[in-house]
């Protein structure tokens, strides 16, 4: 069974860079029919897509966050990472990593999620 | 940018049917996916491509999609179905989520 696990500091200071890693087990991050994504959820609010990456390094980012986001992949470690720069209190959220699967019918959906990790931005 | 609109809340009695709408421009031309999220837990995919279900998801969960509205239908609602539900599409190289609907049983 595929499992994803987020890791990283639970606290970030305003104006600094938030960094998280998602470790993938039970499957290969180099699967040809998968992208690997980050989604966040501020406390009490809805889901917001941040971006995603293919094992080759191809990325898609949410236009509203593009200027501050970098997603990278390390196939040798079977993990991918998120960096969000110049954070403010508005970036406080539970951050989820997830697999976006491309099925044989040509549809894409997030079928496996990590448990999520809360990152608080505060001085 | 593409916007998906969901009602904030839906209330339903046990054993009845809950319907959650997701409104977006010409959403009927898109593939719509639905996620269930219980408090303190990660979202779980319950319907994909607007009408298919992953293994382990009861047949009580079904979807439809036409025109400007996609609908998640939960038949014979149980107490365990109480959760937030989110619709999601792919538009212009972006993943878009609806604002979410809290289903109260």
Tab-separated table of C-alpha atoms in Angstrom:
chain	number	residue	atom	x	y	z
A	1	UNK	CA	0.000	0.000	0.000
A	2	UNK	CA	1.361	3.382	-0.989
A	3	UNK	CA	2.096	5.707	1.916
A	4	UNK	CA	3.111	9.351	2.001
A	5	UNK	CA	4.591	11.086	5.038
A	6	UNK	CA	5.238	14.778	5.456
A	7	UNK	CA	8.116	16.010	7.583
A	8	UNK	CA	9.623	19.338	8.504
A	9	UNK	CA	9.527	22.119	11.069
A	10	UNK	CA	6.165	22.890	12.586
A	11	UNK	CA	7.091	26.535	13.090
A	12	UNK	CA	8.341	29.131	10.645
A	13	UNK	CA	9.153	32.780	11.253
A	14	UNK	CA	7.573	35.560	9.192
A	15	UNK	CA	9.569	36.461	6.074
A	16	UNK	CA	11.513	33.196	6.225
A	17	UNK	CA	11.188	30.077	4.066
A	18	UNK	CA	8.995	27.118	4.938
A	19	UNK	CA	10.468	23.761	3.944
A	20	UNK	CA	8.721	20.391	3.949
A	21	UNK	CA	9.534	16.961	2.577
A	22	UNK	CA	7.206	14.154	1.566
A	23	UNK	CA	8.596	10.629	1.770
A	24	UNK	CA	6.932	8.035	-0.428
A	25	UNK	CA	6.925	4.358	0.517
A	26	UNK	CA	5.262	1.302	-0.954
A	27	UNK	CA	5.718	2.584	-4.504
A	28	UNK	CA	8.082	4.449	-6.784
A	29	UNK	CA	8.041	8.188	-7.181
A	30	UNK	CA	9.280	7.545	-10.734
A	31	UNK	CA	5.966	6.037	-11.842
A	32	UNK	CA	5.134	7.328	-15.294
A	33	UNK	CA	1.468	7.939	-14.537
A	34	UNK	CA	1.834	10.007	-11.377
A	35	UNK	CA	2.431	13.570	-10.338
A	36	UNK	CA	3.229	14.404	-6.722
A	37	UNK	CA	1.511	17.367	-5.187
A	38	UNK	CA	1.200	19.690	-2.232
A	39	UNK	CA	-2.138	20.935	-0.909
A	40	UNK	CA	-2.695	23.069	2.177
A	41	UNK	CA	-5.602	23.876	4.468
A	42	UNK	CA	-5.637	26.887	6.788
A	43	UNK	CA	-7.310	26.194	10.136
A	44	UNK	CA	-11.070	25.990	9.690
A	45	UNK	CA	-10.878	26.650	5.945
A	46	UNK	CA	-10.925	24.728	2.683
A	47	UNK	CA	-8.293	23.033	0.555
A	48	UNK	CA	-5.853	25.035	-1.553
A	49	UNK	CA	-3.670	23.438	-4.188
A	50	UNK	CA	-0.044	24.601	-4.062
A	51	UNK	CA	1.592	22.725	-6.917
A	52	UNK	CA	2.916	19.392	-8.131
A	53	UNK	CA	5.899	17.738	-9.764
A	54	UNK	CA	6.660	14.841	-12.097
A	55	UNK	CA	9.645	12.596	-11.433
A	56	UNK	CA	11.425	14.218	-14.379
A	57	UNK	CA	11.145	17.588	-12.648
A	58	UNK	CA	8.262	19.068	-14.631
A	59	UNK	CA	6.144	21.261	-12.383
A	60	UNK	CA	2.791	22.998	-12.177
A	61	UNK	CA	2.163	25.743	-9.618
A	62	UNK	CA	-0.869	27.611	-8.340
A	63	UNK	CA	-0.624	31.019	-10.041
A	64	UNK	CA	-1.407	32.782	-6.777
A	65	UNK	CA	1.639	31.209	-5.093
A	66	UNK	CA	3.970	30.727	-8.056
A	67	UNK	CA	6.344	33.545	-7.177
A	68	UNK	CA	7.060	32.025	-3.737
A	69	UNK	CA	6.908	28.259	-4.361
A	70	UNK	CA	9.517	25.743	-5.400
A	71	UNK	CA	8.787	22.024	-5.565
A	72	UNK	CA	11.639	19.608	-6.182
A	73	UNK	CA	12.033	15.843	-6.415
A	74	UNK	CA	14.762	13.416	-5.349
A	75	UNK	CA	14.146	10.098	-7.056
A	76	UNK	CA	17.097	8.453	-5.299
A	77	UNK	CA	15.409	9.054	-1.954
A	78	UNK	CA	11.858	8.560	-3.275
A	79	UNK	CA	10.803	11.914	-1.903
A	80	UNK	CA	9.758	15.370	-3.007
A	81	UNK	CA	9.935	18.710	-1.271
A	82	UNK	CA	8.215	22.061	-0.910
A	83	UNK	CA	9.795	25.420	-0.282
A	84	UNK	CA	7.577	28.452	0.304
A	85	UNK	CA	9.414	31.728	0.724
A	86	UNK	CA	8.549	35.003	2.448
A	87	UNK	CA	5.923	33.393	4.641
A	88	UNK	CA	3.350	35.319	6.641
A	89	UNK	CA	0.689	34.340	9.149
A	90	UNK	CA	-1.611	33.678	6.192
A	91	UNK	CA	0.571	30.685	5.304
A	92	UNK	CA	-0.293	28.966	8.584
A	93	UNK	CA	-1.973	25.737	7.550
A	94	UNK	CA	-1.948	21.968	7.539
A	95	UNK	CA	0.191	20.963	4.583
A	96	UNK	CA	-0.620	17.719	2.790
A	97	UNK	CA	1.342	15.853	0.182
A	98	UNK	CA	-0.587	13.645	-2.214
A	99	UNK	CA	-0.245	11.501	-5.313
A	100	UNK	CA	-2.063	12.633	-8.415
A	101	UNK	CA	-2.789	9.530	-10.428
A	102	UNK	CA	-3.425	9.403	-14.172
A	103	UNK	CA	-5.715	6.492	-14.968
A	104	UNK	CA	-6.220	4.582	-18.201
A	105	UNK	CA	-9.292	6.673	-18.998
A	106	UNK	CA	-7.194	9.815	-19.021
A	107	UNK	CA	-8.411	11.269	-15.744
A	108	UNK	CA	-6.330	12.754	-12.954
A	109	UNK	CA	-7.162	12.698	-9.261
A	110	UNK	CA	-5.468	12.655	-5.868
A	111	UNK	CA	-5.825	9.085	-4.675
A	112	UNK	CA	-3.287	8.858	-1.843
A	113	UNK	CA	-2.662	11.548	0.755
A	114	UNK	CA	-0.264	12.018	3.616
A	115	UNK	CA	-1.667	12.610	7.088
A	116	UNK	CA	-0.752	16.288	6.931
A	117	UNK	CA	1.516	18.452	9.032
A	118	UNK	CA	0.627	21.727	10.721
A	119	UNK	CA	2.967	24.609	10.027
A	120	UNK	CA	2.495	27.743	12.075
A	121	UNK	CA	4.032	31.024	10.988
A	122	UNK	CA	4.836	33.101	14.029
A	123	UNK	CA	7.713	35.041	15.496
B	1	UNK	CA	-9.366	31.738	-12.957
B	2	UNK	CA	-11.872	28.928	-12.724
B	3	UNK	CA	-14.187	28.954	-9.703
B	4	UNK	CA	-16.135	26.091	-8.137
B	5	UNK	CA	-18.998	27.023	-5.834
B	6	UNK	CA	-20.430	24.678	-3.206
B	7	UNK	CA	-23.085	25.316	-0.547
B	8	UNK	CA	-21.446	25.758	2.868
B	9	UNK	CA	-23.657	23.179	4.527
B	10	UNK	CA	-26.196	20.451	3.930
B	11	UNK	CA	-28.271	18.740	6.615
B	12	UNK	CA	-29.797	15.319	6.121
B	13	UNK	CA	-31.605	12.793	8.306
B	14	UNK	CA	-30.203	9.275	8.676
B	15	UNK	CA	-31.418	6.977	5.940
B	16	UNK	CA	-32.269	9.848	3.593
B	17	UNK	CA	-30.406	11.147	0.550
B	18	UNK	CA	-27.906	14.015	0.574
B	19	UNK	CA	-27.079	15.933	-2.576
B	20	UNK	CA	-24.127	18.299	-2.757
B	21	UNK	CA	-23.827	20.596	-5.741
B	22	UNK	CA	-20.645	21.960	-7.252
B	23	UNK	CA	-21.221	24.807	-9.695
B	24	UNK	CA	-18.706	25.903	-12.289
B	25	UNK	CA	-18.812	27.308	-15.792
B	26	UNK	CA	-19.443	24.442	-18.224
B	27	UNK	CA	-18.321	21.944	-15.571
B	28	UNK	CA	-20.155	19.263	-17.520
B	29	UNK	CA	-17.225	19.221	-19.943
B	30	UNK	CA	-14.751	18.473	-17.183
B	31	UNK	CA	-13.813	15.483	-15.087
B	32	UNK	CA	-14.963	16.102	-11.518
B	33	UNK	CA	-13.636	14.404	-8.408
B	34	UNK	CA	-15.022	14.397	-4.868
B	35	UNK	CA	-13.198	14.102	-1.554
B	36	UNK	CA	-14.507	13.409	1.935
B	37	UNK	CA	-12.692	14.897	4.908
B	38	UNK	CA	-13.507	14.048	8.497
B	39	UNK	CA	-12.247	16.217	11.380
B	40	UNK	CA	-8.527	15.893	11.954
B	41	UNK	CA	-8.047	13.589	8.977
B	42	UNK	CA	-6.687	13.885	5.466
B	43	UNK	CA	-9.145	14.014	2.563
B	44	UNK	CA	-10.215	10.725	1.025
B	45	UNK	CA	-11.234	10.296	-2.606
B	46	UNK	CA	-14.830	9.025	-2.742
B	47	UNK	CA	-15.810	9.628	-6.378
B	48	UNK	CA	-13.601	10.249	-9.403
B	49	UNK	CA	-14.406	11.175	-12.957
B	50	UNK	CA	-17.750	12.355	-11.500
B	51	UNK	CA	-19.232	8.862	-11.168
B	52	UNK	CA	-16.603	6.180	-10.455
B	53	UNK	CA	-15.664	5.003	-6.958
B	54	UNK	CA	-12.316	3.816	-5.617
B	55	UNK	CA	-12.286	0.361	-4.084
B	56	UNK	CA	-13.714	0.363	-0.590
B	57	UNK	CA	-16.085	3.278	-1.159
B	58	UNK	CA	-19.731	2.203	-0.740
B	59	UNK	CA	-22.104	2.256	-3.679
B	60	UNK	CA	-24.145	4.754	-1.684
B	61	UNK	CA	-21.773	7.405	-3.029
B	62	UNK	CA	-22.452	8.426	-6.621
B	63	UNK	CA	-21.964	11.407	-8.852
B	64	UNK	CA	-23.393	13.163	-11.852
B	65	UNK	CA	-22.268	16.049	-14.008
B	66	UNK	CA	-24.052	18.149	-16.590
B	67	UNK	CA	-24.133	21.720	-17.749
B	68	UNK	CA	-22.831	23.984	-15.009
B	69	UNK	CA	-23.478	21.638	-12.075
B	70	UNK	CA	-21.845	18.498	-10.745
B	71	UNK	CA	-23.560	16.649	-7.925
B	72	UNK	CA	-22.378	14.196	-5.294
B	73	UNK	CA	-25.234	12.036	-4.037
B	74	UNK	CA	-25.053	10.066	-0.808
B	75	UNK	CA	-27.900	7.580	-0.507
B	76	UNK	CA	-29.113	6.007	2.734
B	77	UNK	CA	-27.013	8.431	4.725
B	78	UNK	CA	-25.317	7.117	7.844
B	79	UNK	CA	-23.916	8.934	10.849
B	80	UNK	CA	-20.416	8.086	9.632
B	81	UNK	CA	-20.968	10.136	6.473
B	82	UNK	CA	-20.869	13.345	8.484
B	83	UNK	CA	-17.887	15.215	7.053
B	84	UNK	CA	-16.736	17.992	4.750
B	85	UNK	CA	-16.919	17.258	1.029
B	86	UNK	CA	-14.878	18.964	-1.685
B	87	UNK	CA	-15.239	18.876	-5.441
B	88	UNK	CA	-12.166	19.269	-7.638
B	89	UNK	CA	-11.373	19.746	-11.328
B	90	UNK	CA	-8.368	20.369	-13.535
B	91	UNK	CA	-8.557	23.611	-15.500
B	92	UNK	CA	-5.949	25.396	-17.584
B	93	UNK	CA	-3.088	23.490	-15.956
B	94	UNK	CA	-4.399	24.199	-12.468
B	95	UNK	CA	-5.990	22.039	-9.812
B	96	UNK	CA	-9.123	23.770	-8.521
B	97	UNK	CA	-11.031	22.832	-5.363
B	98	UNK	CA	-14.491	23.921	-4.396
B	99	UNK	CA	-14.913	25.692	-1.083
B	100	UNK	CA	-16.288	22.596	0.617
B	101	UNK	CA	-19.659	21.531	2.020
B	102	UNK	CA	-20.212	20.391	5.572
B	103	UNK	CA	-22.690	17.526	5.693
B	104	UNK	CA	-24.486	17.215	8.993
B	105	UNK	CA	-26.403	14.037	9.749
